[in-house]
Coordinates of C-alpha atoms in Angstrom, one line a residue:
Chain A
X1 CA 90.6 135.6 70.3
X2 CA 92.8 136.5 73.3
X3 CA 95.4 138.0 71.0
X4 CA 92.9 139.9 69.0
X5 CA 91.7 141.8 72.0
X6 CA 95.3 142.6 72.9
X7 CA 95.9 144.5 69.6
X8 CA 92.8 146.4 70.0
X9 CA 93.8 147.4 73.4
X10 CA 97.4 148.3 72.4
X11 CA 96.2 150.5 69.6
X12 CA 93.4 152.1 71.6
X13 CA 95.7 152.5 74.6
X14 CA 98.2 154.6 72.6
X15 CA 95.3 156.7 71.2
X16 CA 93.8 157.3 74.7
X17 CA 97.2 158.1 76.0
X18 CA 97.5 160.8 73.3
X19 CA 94.1 162.2 74.1
X20 CA 94.9 162.2 77.8
X21 CA 98.2 163.9 77.5
X22 CA 96.7 166.6 75.3
X23 CA 93.9 167.2 77.8
X24 CA 96.4 167.2 80.7
X25 CA 98.7 169.7 78.9
X26 CA 95.7 171.9 78.2
X27 CA 94.5 171.8 81.8
X28 CA 97.9 172.6 83.2
X29 CA 98.7 175.4 80.8
X30 CA 95.3 176.9 81.1
X31 CA 95.5 177.0 84.9
X32 CA 99.0 178.4 84.7
X33 CA 98.0 181.1 82.3
X34 CA 95.0 182.2 84.3
X35 CA 97.0 182.3 87.5
X36 CA 99.8 184.1 85.7
X37 CA 102.4 181.4 86.3
X38 CA 103.8 181.4 82.8
X39 CA 105.6 184.2 81.0
X40 CA 103.7 186.4 78.6
X41 CA 105.9 185.3 75.7
X42 CA 104.9 181.6 76.3
X43 CA 101.3 182.6 76.7
X44 CA 101.4 184.3 73.3
X45 CA 102.7 181.1 71.8
X46 CA 100.0 178.8 73.0
X47 CA 97.8 179.3 69.9
X48 CA 100.7 179.0 67.4
X49 CA 101.7 175.8 69.2
X50 CA 98.2 174.4 68.7
X51 CA 98.2 175.4 65.1
X52 CA 101.6 173.8 64.4
X53 CA 100.5 170.6 66.3
X54 CA 97.5 170.4 64.0
X55 CA 99.8 171.0 61.0
X56 CA 102.1 168.2 62.2
X57 CA 99.3 165.7 62.7
X58 CA 97.8 166.5 59.4
X59 CA 101.1 166.2 57.5
X60 CA 101.8 163.0 59.3
X61 CA 98.7 161.6 57.6
X62 CA 100.2 162.3 54.2
X63 CA 103.8 161.4 55.1
X64 CA 103.5 158.7 57.7
X65 CA 100.2 157.0 56.8
X66 CA 100.0 157.6 53.1
X67 CA 103.7 157.5 52.7
X68 CA 104.1 160.4 50.3
X69 CA 106.4 163.3 51.0
X70 CA 104.6 166.6 50.7
X71 CA 106.7 169.8 50.7
X72 CA 103.8 172.2 50.1
X73 CA 101.8 171.7 53.3
X74 CA 102.1 175.4 54.3
X75 CA 100.2 176.2 51.1
X76 CA 97.1 174.6 52.4
X77 CA 97.6 176.4 55.7
X78 CA 97.8 179.6 53.7
X79 CA 94.6 178.8 51.8
X80 CA 92.8 178.1 55.1
X81 CA 94.3 181.2 56.8
X82 CA 93.2 183.7 54.1
X83 CA 89.8 182.2 53.3
X84 CA 89.0 181.6 56.9
X85 CA 89.9 185.1 58.0
X86 CA 88.0 186.6 55.0
X87 CA 84.9 184.6 56.1
X88 CA 85.2 185.6 59.7
X89 CA 85.8 189.3 58.8
X90 CA 83.0 189.6 56.3
X91 CA 80.5 188.2 58.8
X92 CA 81.5 190.7 61.5
X93 CA 78.1 192.3 61.5
X94 CA 76.0 189.3 60.5
X95 CA 77.3 187.0 63.2
X96 CA 78.0 188.8 66.4
X97 CA 79.3 185.9 68.4
X98 CA 83.1 185.8 68.1
X99 CA 83.2 182.0 68.9
X100 CA 80.8 181.2 66.2
X101 CA 82.7 183.5 63.8
X102 CA 85.9 181.7 64.5
X103 CA 84.2 178.3 64.0
X104 CA 82.7 179.5 60.7
X105 CA 86.2 180.8 59.7
X106 CA 87.8 177.4 60.5
X107 CA 85.2 175.5 58.6
X108 CA 85.5 177.8 55.6
X109 CA 89.3 177.5 55.8
X110 CA 89.1 173.7 55.9
X111 CA 86.6 173.6 53.0
X112 CA 88.7 175.8 50.8
X113 CA 91.9 174.0 51.7
X114 CA 90.1 170.7 50.9
X115 CA 89.1 172.1 47.5
X116 CA 92.7 173.1 46.9
X117 CA 93.7 169.6 48.0
X118 CA 91.4 168.0 45.4
X119 CA 92.6 170.4 42.7
X120 CA 96.3 169.8 43.5
X121 CA 95.8 166.2 44.5
X122 CA 94.4 165.1 41.1
X123 CA 97.6 165.9 39.2
X124 CA 100.1 165.4 42.0
X125 CA 98.9 162.0 43.1
X126 CA 99.6 160.6 39.6
X127 CA 103.2 160.8 40.7
X128 CA 105.0 159.2 43.5
X129 CA 108.2 159.6 45.6
X130 CA 110.6 162.4 44.8
X131 CA 108.6 163.6 41.8
X132 CA 105.5 164.0 44.0
X133 CA 107.5 165.9 46.6
X134 CA 108.9 168.4 44.1
X135 CA 105.5 169.0 42.5
X136 CA 103.9 169.7 45.9
X137 CA 106.7 172.1 46.6
X138 CA 105.8 173.9 43.3
X139 CA 102.1 174.0 44.2
X140 CA 103.0 175.5 47.6
X141 CA 104.8 178.3 45.8
X142 CA 102.0 178.8 43.4
X143 CA 99.5 179.3 46.2
X144 CA 101.8 181.8 47.8
X145 CA 102.1 183.8 44.6
X146 CA 98.4 183.8 44.0
X147 CA 97.6 185.1 47.4
X148 CA 100.3 187.7 47.1
X149 CA 98.5 189.0 44.1
X150 CA 95.0 188.7 45.5
X151 CA 92.8 191.7 46.5
X152 CA 89.6 191.0 48.3
X153 CA 87.2 193.6 49.7
X154 CA 83.8 193.6 51.2
X155 CA 81.0 196.1 51.2
X156 CA 77.2 196.0 51.3
X157 CA 77.1 194.4 47.9
X158 CA 79.1 191.4 49.1
X159 CA 82.6 190.2 48.5
X160 CA 84.7 191.6 45.7
X161 CA 87.8 190.0 44.3
X162 CA 90.5 191.2 41.9
X163 CA 93.8 189.7 40.9
X164 CA 97.2 191.3 40.2
X165 CA 96.2 194.9 40.8
X166 CA 93.8 196.5 43.2
X167 CA 90.8 197.1 41.0
X168 CA 88.3 196.8 43.8
X169 CA 85.5 199.4 43.5
X170 CA 84.3 199.4 47.1
X171 CA 81.6 201.7 48.3
X172 CA 82.4 204.1 51.2
X173 CA 81.3 201.7 53.8
X174 CA 83.4 198.9 52.3
X175 CA 86.7 197.7 53.6
X176 CA 89.6 195.8 52.0
X177 CA 90.3 192.5 53.5
X178 CA 93.2 190.9 51.6
X179 CA 95.5 193.6 50.2
X180 CA 97.8 191.7 47.9
X181 CA 101.4 191.4 49.3
X182 CA 100.4 193.4 52.4
X183 CA 98.1 190.5 53.3
X184 CA 95.4 191.0 55.8
X185 CA 96.1 193.9 58.2
X186 CA 93.1 194.3 60.4
X187 CA 92.5 190.9 61.8
X188 CA 90.3 190.6 64.9
X189 CA 92.1 188.3 67.4
X190 CA 89.5 185.6 67.8
X191 CA 91.7 182.6 68.4
X192 CA 92.0 181.4 71.9
X193 CA 94.0 178.6 73.5
X194 CA 90.8 176.8 74.2
X195 CA 89.8 177.0 70.5
X196 CA 93.3 175.7 69.6
X197 CA 93.0 172.8 72.1
X198 CA 89.6 171.8 70.7
X199 CA 90.9 171.9 67.2
X200 CA 93.8 169.6 68.2
X201 CA 91.3 167.2 69.8
X202 CA 89.0 167.2 66.7
X203 CA 92.1 166.6 64.5
X204 CA 93.2 163.7 66.6
X205 CA 89.7 162.3 66.6
X206 CA 89.4 162.5 62.8
X207 CA 92.9 161.1 62.2
X208 CA 92.8 158.2 64.7
X209 CA 89.3 157.2 63.6
X210 CA 90.2 157.4 59.9
X211 CA 93.4 155.4 60.4
X212 CA 91.6 152.7 62.4
X213 CA 89.0 151.9 59.8
X214 CA 88.9 150.2 56.4
X215 CA 89.8 153.4 54.7
X216 CA 92.9 153.9 56.9
X217 CA 94.0 150.4 56.3
X218 CA 93.5 150.8 52.6
X219 CA 95.7 153.9 52.7
X220 CA 98.4 152.1 54.7
X221 CA 98.1 149.1 52.3
X222 CA 98.8 151.5 49.4
X223 CA 101.8 152.8 51.2
X224 CA 103.2 149.4 51.9
X225 CA 102.5 147.9 48.5
X226 CA 100.5 149.6 45.9
X227 CA 100.3 146.7 43.5
X228 CA 99.2 144.3 46.2
X229 CA 96.6 146.8 47.5
X230 CA 95.2 147.1 44.0
X231 CA 95.1 143.3 43.6
X232 CA 92.9 142.9 46.7
X233 CA 90.4 145.5 45.4
X234 CA 91.5 148.8 46.9
X235 CA 90.8 151.8 44.7
X236 CA 94.2 153.5 44.7
X237 CA 93.1 156.8 43.4
X238 CA 90.2 157.2 45.7
X239 CA 92.1 156.4 48.9
X240 CA 95.2 158.4 48.1
X241 CA 93.1 161.4 47.3
X242 CA 91.1 160.9 50.5
X243 CA 94.3 161.0 52.7
X244 CA 95.7 164.0 50.8
X245 CA 92.4 166.0 51.0
X246 CA 91.8 165.2 54.7
X247 CA 95.3 166.3 55.4
X248 CA 94.8 169.5 53.4
X249 CA 91.5 170.3 55.1
X250 CA 93.0 170.0 58.6
X251 CA 95.9 172.2 57.6
X252 CA 93.3 174.7 56.4
X253 CA 91.6 174.8 59.7
X254 CA 94.9 175.2 61.4
X255 CA 95.7 178.1 59.1
X256 CA 92.6 180.0 60.2
X257 CA 93.4 179.4 63.9
X258 CA 97.0 180.6 63.3
X259 CA 96.0 183.7 61.4
X260 CA 93.3 184.8 63.8
X261 CA 95.9 184.9 66.5
X262 CA 97.7 187.9 64.9
X263 CA 96.5 191.3 63.7
X264 CA 98.4 191.0 60.5
X265 CA 99.1 188.0 58.2
X266 CA 101.0 187.9 54.9
X267 CA 101.2 185.1 52.4
X268 CA 105.0 185.0 52.7
X269 CA 104.6 183.6 56.2
X270 CA 103.4 180.3 54.6
X271 CA 106.4 179.7 52.5
X272 CA 108.7 176.7 51.8
X273 CA 110.4 177.2 55.2
X274 CA 107.1 176.7 57.0
X275 CA 106.5 173.5 55.1
X276 CA 109.9 172.2 55.9
X277 CA 109.5 173.2 59.6
X278 CA 106.3 171.1 59.8
X279 CA 108.0 168.3 58.0
X280 CA 110.8 168.4 60.7
X281 CA 108.1 168.0 63.4
X282 CA 106.8 165.0 61.6
X283 CA 110.2 163.3 61.0
X284 CA 111.4 164.1 64.5
X285 CA 108.2 162.8 66.1
X286 CA 108.3 159.6 64.0
X287 CA 106.4 158.7 60.8
X288 CA 102.8 157.6 61.7
X289 CA 103.4 158.5 65.3
X290 CA 100.8 161.2 66.2
X291 CA 101.9 161.7 69.8
X292 CA 105.5 162.1 68.6
X293 CA 104.3 164.8 66.1
X294 CA 102.5 166.7 68.9
X295 CA 105.5 166.6 71.2
X296 CA 107.9 167.6 68.5
X297 CA 105.7 170.4 67.2
X298 CA 105.3 171.8 70.7
X299 CA 108.9 171.5 71.7
X300 CA 110.4 172.9 68.5
X301 CA 108.0 175.9 68.6
X302 CA 109.0 176.7 72.1
X303 CA 112.7 176.1 71.6
X304 CA 113.6 179.3 69.7
X305 CA 111.9 181.3 72.4
X306 CA 113.6 179.4 75.2
X307 CA 116.9 180.0 73.4
X308 CA 116.4 183.8 73.3
X309 CA 119.1 184.3 76.0
X310 CA 121.7 183.2 73.4
X311 CA 120.7 186.3 71.3
X312 CA 122.5 186.2 68.0
X313 CA 123.5 182.6 68.3
X314 CA 119.9 181.5 68.8
X315 CA 119.2 179.9 65.5
X316 CA 122.7 178.3 65.4
X317 CA 122.0 176.7 68.8
X318 CA 118.5 175.7 67.5
X319 CA 120.1 174.0 64.5
X320 CA 122.6 172.2 66.7
X321 CA 120.0 171.0 69.1
X322 CA 117.9 169.7 66.1
X323 CA 120.9 167.8 64.8
X324 CA 121.7 166.3 68.2
X325 CA 118.1 165.2 68.8
X326 CA 117.9 163.6 65.4
X327 CA 121.2 161.8 66.0
X328 CA 120.3 160.6 69.4
X329 CA 116.8 159.4 68.5
X330 CA 118.2 157.5 65.5
X331 CA 121.2 156.0 67.4
X332 CA 121.0 152.2 67.1
X333 CA 122.8 151.7 70.5
X334 CA 120.3 153.9 72.2
X335 CA 117.4 152.2 70.3
X336 CA 118.8 148.9 71.5
X337 CA 118.6 150.0 75.1
X338 CA 115.1 151.3 74.6
X339 CA 114.0 148.0 73.1
X340 CA 115.5 146.1 76.0
X341 CA 113.6 148.4 78.4
X342 CA 110.4 147.9 76.5
X343 CA 110.8 144.2 76.5
X344 CA 111.3 144.2 80.2
X345 CA 108.1 146.2 80.6
X346 CA 106.0 143.9 78.5
X347 CA 107.5 140.6 79.6
X348 CA 104.6 140.2 81.9
X349 CA 102.4 139.7 78.8
X350 CA 104.4 137.2 76.8
X351 CA 101.5 136.1 74.6
X352 CA 101.7 139.3 72.5
X353 CA 105.4 138.9 72.0
X354 CA 105.4 135.2 71.2
X355 CA 103.9 135.7 67.7
X356 CA 106.7 138.1 66.7
X357 CA 109.4 135.5 67.6
X358 CA 110.5 134.1 64.2
X359 CA 111.5 137.5 62.8
X360 CA 115.0 136.6 61.5
X361 CA 113.9 133.7 59.2
X362 CA 112.2 136.1 56.8
X363 CA 113.2 136.8 53.2
Chain B
X1 CA 97.5 109.6 41.5
X2 CA 94.9 111.2 43.6
X3 CA 94.1 113.9 41.1
X4 CA 93.3 111.6 38.3
X5 CA 90.3 113.2 36.6
X6 CA 88.9 112.9 33.2
X7 CA 89.3 116.0 31.1
X8 CA 86.8 116.8 28.4
X9 CA 87.2 119.2 25.5
X10 CA 85.3 122.5 25.4
X11 CA 84.8 124.7 22.4
X12 CA 87.7 127.0 23.0
X13 CA 90.3 124.3 22.1
X14 CA 90.7 123.6 25.8
X15 CA 90.0 120.8 28.3
X16 CA 88.3 121.1 31.7
X17 CA 87.5 118.5 34.3
X18 CA 84.5 116.4 33.5
X19 CA 82.7 117.4 36.8
X20 CA 82.7 121.0 35.8
X21 CA 81.2 120.5 32.3
X22 CA 77.6 121.3 33.3
X23 CA 78.7 124.7 34.8
X24 CA 79.9 127.5 32.7
X25 CA 83.6 127.9 33.0
X26 CA 84.9 130.5 35.4
X27 CA 87.5 131.9 33.0
X28 CA 87.8 131.9 29.3
X29 CA 90.4 133.7 27.2
X30 CA 90.2 134.0 23.5
X31 CA 93.2 134.8 21.4
X32 CA 94.7 136.8 24.2
X33 CA 97.9 138.7 23.3
X34 CA 100.1 141.6 24.4
X35 CA 103.0 143.3 22.7
X36 CA 105.7 145.4 24.5
X37 CA 106.9 147.6 21.7
X38 CA 107.9 145.2 19.0
X39 CA 108.2 142.2 21.3
X40 CA 105.3 139.8 21.2
X41 CA 105.2 138.7 24.8
X42 CA 102.0 136.6 24.7
X43 CA 100.1 135.6 21.6
X44 CA 97.0 133.7 20.8
X45 CA 96.6 132.5 24.3
X46 CA 93.4 130.4 24.7
X47 CA 92.5 128.9 28.1
X48 CA 89.4 127.7 29.7
X49 CA 89.2 126.9 33.4
X50 CA 86.4 125.0 35.0
X51 CA 84.5 126.1 38.1
X52 CA 86.5 124.0 40.6
X53 CA 89.5 123.1 38.6
X54 CA 93.1 123.2 39.8
X55 CA 94.9 124.2 36.7
X56 CA 98.6 124.7 36.2
X57 CA 100.4 127.1 33.9
X58 CA 104.0 126.0 33.3
X59 CA 106.8 126.8 30.9
X60 CA 110.5 127.6 30.8
X61 CA 111.8 130.9 32.4
X62 CA 110.7 133.9 30.4
X63 CA 107.9 132.0 28.6
X64 CA 105.4 134.7 29.6
X65 CA 103.6 133.0 32.5
X66 CA 103.6 136.0 34.9
X67 CA 102.7 138.3 32.0
X68 CA 99.6 136.1 31.5
X69 CA 98.7 136.6 35.2
X70 CA 99.2 140.3 34.8
X71 CA 96.9 140.2 31.8
X72 CA 94.2 138.2 33.6
X73 CA 94.2 140.8 36.5
X74 CA 94.4 143.8 34.1
X75 CA 97.7 145.0 35.4
X76 CA 98.5 145.0 31.7
X77 CA 95.8 145.8 29.2
X78 CA 95.9 143.1 26.4
X79 CA 96.8 144.2 22.9
X80 CA 94.5 141.6 21.4
X81 CA 91.8 139.2 22.5
X82 CA 89.3 138.9 25.3
X83 CA 89.1 137.7 28.8
X84 CA 85.8 136.4 30.0
X85 CA 85.4 136.0 33.8
X86 CA 82.3 134.1 34.5
X87 CA 81.1 135.0 31.1
X88 CA 81.7 138.7 31.5
X89 CA 84.4 140.6 29.7
X90 CA 86.9 142.4 31.9
X91 CA 88.1 144.7 29.1
X92 CA 89.1 148.2 30.3
X93 CA 88.7 147.5 34.0
X94 CA 91.1 148.4 36.7
X95 CA 92.9 145.7 38.7
X96 CA 90.8 146.6 41.7
X97 CA 87.6 146.1 39.7
X98 CA 88.8 142.7 38.4
X99 CA 89.4 141.7 42.0
X100 CA 85.8 142.7 42.9
X101 CA 84.6 140.5 40.0
X102 CA 86.4 137.5 41.5
X103 CA 90.0 137.1 40.6
X104 CA 92.5 137.2 43.4
X105 CA 96.2 136.5 43.2
X106 CA 99.5 136.1 45.0
X107 CA 102.8 137.3 43.7
X108 CA 106.1 135.6 42.7
X109 CA 108.0 137.9 45.0
X110 CA 105.9 138.1 48.1
X111 CA 104.0 141.4 48.3
X112 CA 102.5 141.7 51.8
X113 CA 101.7 145.0 53.6
X114 CA 104.8 144.4 55.6
X115 CA 104.5 147.2 58.1
X116 CA 101.0 146.1 59.0
X117 CA 100.0 143.2 61.2
X118 CA 98.8 139.9 60.0
X119 CA 95.3 140.8 61.1
X120 CA 95.4 144.1 59.2
X121 CA 96.6 142.4 56.1
X122 CA 93.6 140.1 56.1
X123 CA 91.3 143.0 56.9
X124 CA 92.6 144.9 53.8
X125 CA 91.6 141.8 51.8
X126 CA 88.2 142.0 53.5
X127 CA 87.9 145.7 52.4
X128 CA 84.9 145.2 50.2
X129 CA 83.1 143.0 52.8
X130 CA 82.8 146.0 55.1
X131 CA 80.0 148.2 54.2
X132 CA 80.4 151.4 56.2
X133 CA 81.7 154.6 54.6
X134 CA 84.5 156.8 55.8
X135 CA 82.3 159.4 57.4
X136 CA 80.6 156.8 59.6
X137 CA 84.0 155.4 60.5
X138 CA 85.3 158.8 61.6
X139 CA 82.1 159.4 63.6
X140 CA 82.2 155.8 64.9
X141 CA 78.6 155.0 64.2
X142 CA 77.2 151.7 65.6
X143 CA 77.3 149.9 62.3
X144 CA 81.0 150.7 62.1
X145 CA 81.7 148.6 65.2
X146 CA 79.3 145.8 64.0
X147 CA 81.0 145.6 60.6
X148 CA 84.5 145.7 62.1
X149 CA 83.6 142.9 64.5
X150 CA 82.2 140.7 61.8
X151 CA 85.3 141.3 59.6
X152 CA 87.7 140.5 62.5
X153 CA 85.8 137.3 63.2
X154 CA 86.0 136.4 59.5
X155 CA 89.7 137.2 59.5
X156 CA 90.3 134.8 62.5
X157 CA 88.3 132.2 60.6
X158 CA 90.5 132.6 57.6
X159 CA 93.7 132.5 59.7
X160 CA 92.6 129.3 61.3
X161 CA 92.7 127.6 57.9
X162 CA 96.5 127.6 58.2
X163 CA 96.5 127.6 62.0
X164 CA 97.8 131.2 62.1
X165 CA 95.4 132.7 64.6
X166 CA 98.2 133.2 67.1
X167 CA 100.1 135.3 64.7
X168 CA 97.3 137.8 64.2
X169 CA 99.2 140.6 66.0
X170 CA 102.6 140.0 64.5
X171 CA 103.9 142.4 61.9
X172 CA 103.6 140.7 58.6
X173 CA 107.1 141.6 57.5
X174 CA 108.6 139.8 60.5
X175 CA 107.0 136.4 59.7
X176 CA 109.1 133.5 58.5
X177 CA 109.1 133.0 54.8
X178 CA 106.6 130.1 54.7
X179 CA 104.1 132.0 56.9
X180 CA 104.4 135.0 54.6
X181 CA 103.5 132.9 51.6
X182 CA 100.5 131.4 53.5
X183 CA 99.4 134.9 54.6
X184 CA 99.4 136.1 51.0
X185 CA 97.1 133.2 50.0
X186 CA 94.8 134.0 52.9
X187 CA 94.7 137.7 52.0
X188 CA 93.8 136.7 48.5
X189 CA 91.1 134.4 49.8
X190 CA 89.7 137.2 52.0
X191 CA 88.5 139.0 48.8
X192 CA 86.1 136.1 48.3
X193 CA 87.4 135.1 44.8
X194 CA 86.0 132.6 42.4
X195 CA 89.4 132.2 40.7
X196 CA 92.7 132.2 42.7
X197 CA 95.9 132.8 40.9
X198 CA 99.0 131.6 42.6
X199 CA 102.4 132.7 41.2
X200 CA 105.0 130.2 42.2
X201 CA 103.5 129.3 45.6
X202 CA 106.2 126.7 46.3
X203 CA 109.2 128.9 45.5
X204 CA 111.8 128.6 48.2
X205 CA 110.1 125.8 50.0
X206 CA 111.6 122.5 51.0
X207 CA 110.0 119.2 49.9
X208 CA 108.0 118.7 53.1
X209 CA 106.7 122.3 53.0
X210 CA 105.8 121.8 49.4
X211 CA 103.9 118.6 50.3
X212 CA 102.0 120.6 52.9
X213 CA 101.2 123.4 50.4
X214 CA 99.8 120.8 47.9
X215 CA 97.5 119.6 50.7
X216 CA 96.5 123.1 51.5
X217 CA 95.7 124.1 47.9
X218 CA 93.5 121.1 47.6
X219 CA 91.8 121.9 50.9
X220 CA 91.2 125.5 49.9
X221 CA 89.6 124.4 46.6
X222 CA 87.3 121.9 48.4
X223 CA 86.4 124.4 51.2
X224 CA 85.6 127.4 49.0
X225 CA 84.7 125.5 45.8
X226 CA 86.8 127.8 43.7
X227 CA 89.1 127.4 40.7
X228 CA 92.9 127.7 41.2
X229 CA 95.4 128.5 38.4
X230 CA 99.0 128.2 39.5
X231 CA 102.3 128.9 38.0
X232 CA 105.0 126.6 39.3
X233 CA 108.4 125.2 38.4
X234 CA 108.2 122.4 41.0
X235 CA 107.0 119.5 38.8
X236 CA 106.2 117.3 41.8
X237 CA 103.6 119.9 42.8
X238 CA 102.3 120.6 39.3
X239 CA 101.9 116.9 38.4
X240 CA 100.7 116.1 41.9
X241 CA 97.7 118.5 42.2
X242 CA 96.9 120.1 38.8
X243 CA 94.1 118.5 36.9
X244 CA 94.6 120.4 33.6
X245 CA 98.0 121.8 32.6
X246 CA 98.8 124.4 30.1
X247 CA 102.3 124.7 28.8
X248 CA 103.6 128.0 27.3
X249 CA 106.8 128.8 25.6
X250 CA 107.7 132.1 23.9
X251 CA 104.3 133.5 24.8
X252 CA 102.4 130.7 23.0
X253 CA 100.6 127.7 24.2
X254 CA 102.5 124.6 23.2
X255 CA 100.5 121.9 24.9
X256 CA 97.4 121.3 27.0
X257 CA 96.2 118.3 28.8
X258 CA 96.3 116.2 32.0
X259 CA 99.6 115.5 33.8
X260 CA 100.2 112.3 32.0
X261 CA 99.7 113.7 28.6
X262 CA 102.0 116.7 29.4
X263 CA 104.7 114.5 30.9
X264 CA 104.9 112.5 27.7
X265 CA 104.4 115.3 25.2
X266 CA 107.6 115.5 23.0
X267 CA 107.0 119.2 22.4
X268 CA 107.0 119.9 26.1
X269 CA 110.1 117.9 26.7
X270 CA 111.8 119.7 23.9
X271 CA 110.8 123.1 25.3
X272 CA 112.3 122.2 28.7
X273 CA 115.3 120.1 27.7
X274 CA 116.1 121.1 24.1
X275 CA 116.0 118.9 21.0
X276 CA 118.5 116.3 22.2
X277 CA 116.6 115.6 25.4
X278 CA 113.6 114.5 23.4
X279 CA 113.2 110.7 23.3

């Protein structure tokens, strides 16, 4: 019984630490930005950082918890961005409150991304490993192509949609929202740092609570051993889809937040490079480690800006820093030192360690 | 021998312990068979297992024993024949549904959720015992906590069967080999089965560990009043605890009976040792 309580605490402590750090970071940055203590370029990056943090956490659900590599995560962000902005823009007169409009936008973005997640998940999740990764990559590109050829306008008759060429017959009061490859050009900047912070908190809440439940354990069981999971009665299809769709929905909400921070957004922004960038956050932060994802996403979003003084060599230095960080964090010697330090810290509570003693006898 | 029980014949050309004769058998297979391409892996496999029987499935390597386990749990869909679990056909079901109906198993090569803790492994086994849905888990409704607490208490109870409560927090993959085998059995028991399939439970164990395992299998059967069907090459274990034994070779049943009958059956001796070995 004593040991049981300890795990609960250890798990919960890490989650509370994550919540706490996010709240602290928000409080500090918010104070600094109201007092003008941070540069305007950093201030402009607060919302994208939040959006990328949500992307990283949601992708970590697919890659770290479900254990499947997805290379098309930006596709869901894109679906969320375009549907969410469309919803927010077409409700401009009906819903005067900008906060409420942003909220409706995010929910719409999440719902449509979830629908895309189901449609893509059903064929994709029949595969595993490398095959799954490549097919998600293809779906990401398909989403980009569709949105590049999508024309949406709104007038008093409601939404009008056409594909491939602009055949919208809008009335004089109507306005075009999505203009094919030009994307959306007249976005109202509704996203705020506070909205971004709240979305990060909601995302953490959903992901932590999902992972620490029977559903989350079922998802991790499938990751660790699919055949064994099935043999103890876990419905493989259901839980794989659940993880994939939750991940997609959160990416969708993040897309809306991201898009509503700019005046213009185009589908090409959410390409393969963005998917890879988010994957880099997840891998760097550690698979299944949400706090790691948050820190990696924030650090790697700021880094290119911080390196601006290197002018033309900026991206070269960025790449070198990335390589060094990956090497250092995966260095066995360094990991050894970290483990020793960790052991010294927890030696005061030997009961928790005792059970892990006989590790070398296995297999 | 302690397990000396009288076996009685039942209609499906099988034998079950006399004490189970009044109850309907937990498992019946009729003319079960599967082909892989042109290869007939299992053919005309008939077996009946009593409610509380400890049964053994033995045979030389490659005889099709694990294939039979995979058929019983619907990992493979049979080409021919029927499986009746507690009188109900499992035809067309998924492995997870068969588990819900009452068959749990362990694997020849241990398949734990190795990155999860011992406690979590058991909790996955208790998956269907918990009644909250995902939304109430995300929203942390009161019944979520209640259901989790009950499940964790149940998990500790299960771990206490093998005195493994202290290991609850250890990562399953880091456990010693014997403990991993025991955990796999407990995880299977967590699903509340009426038939437990053990695939070579004594593989890699020394004689004293095997002795302990035999005691444990008996204890589990008595405690849960379930049937156990085990595949094993260790004849001491098989002859020591199995009440009914079924011998397969080349995918076909070659003998059935109690340990003494099997030990002295010339067909069985021939299958294991070749013609010259037969007395």
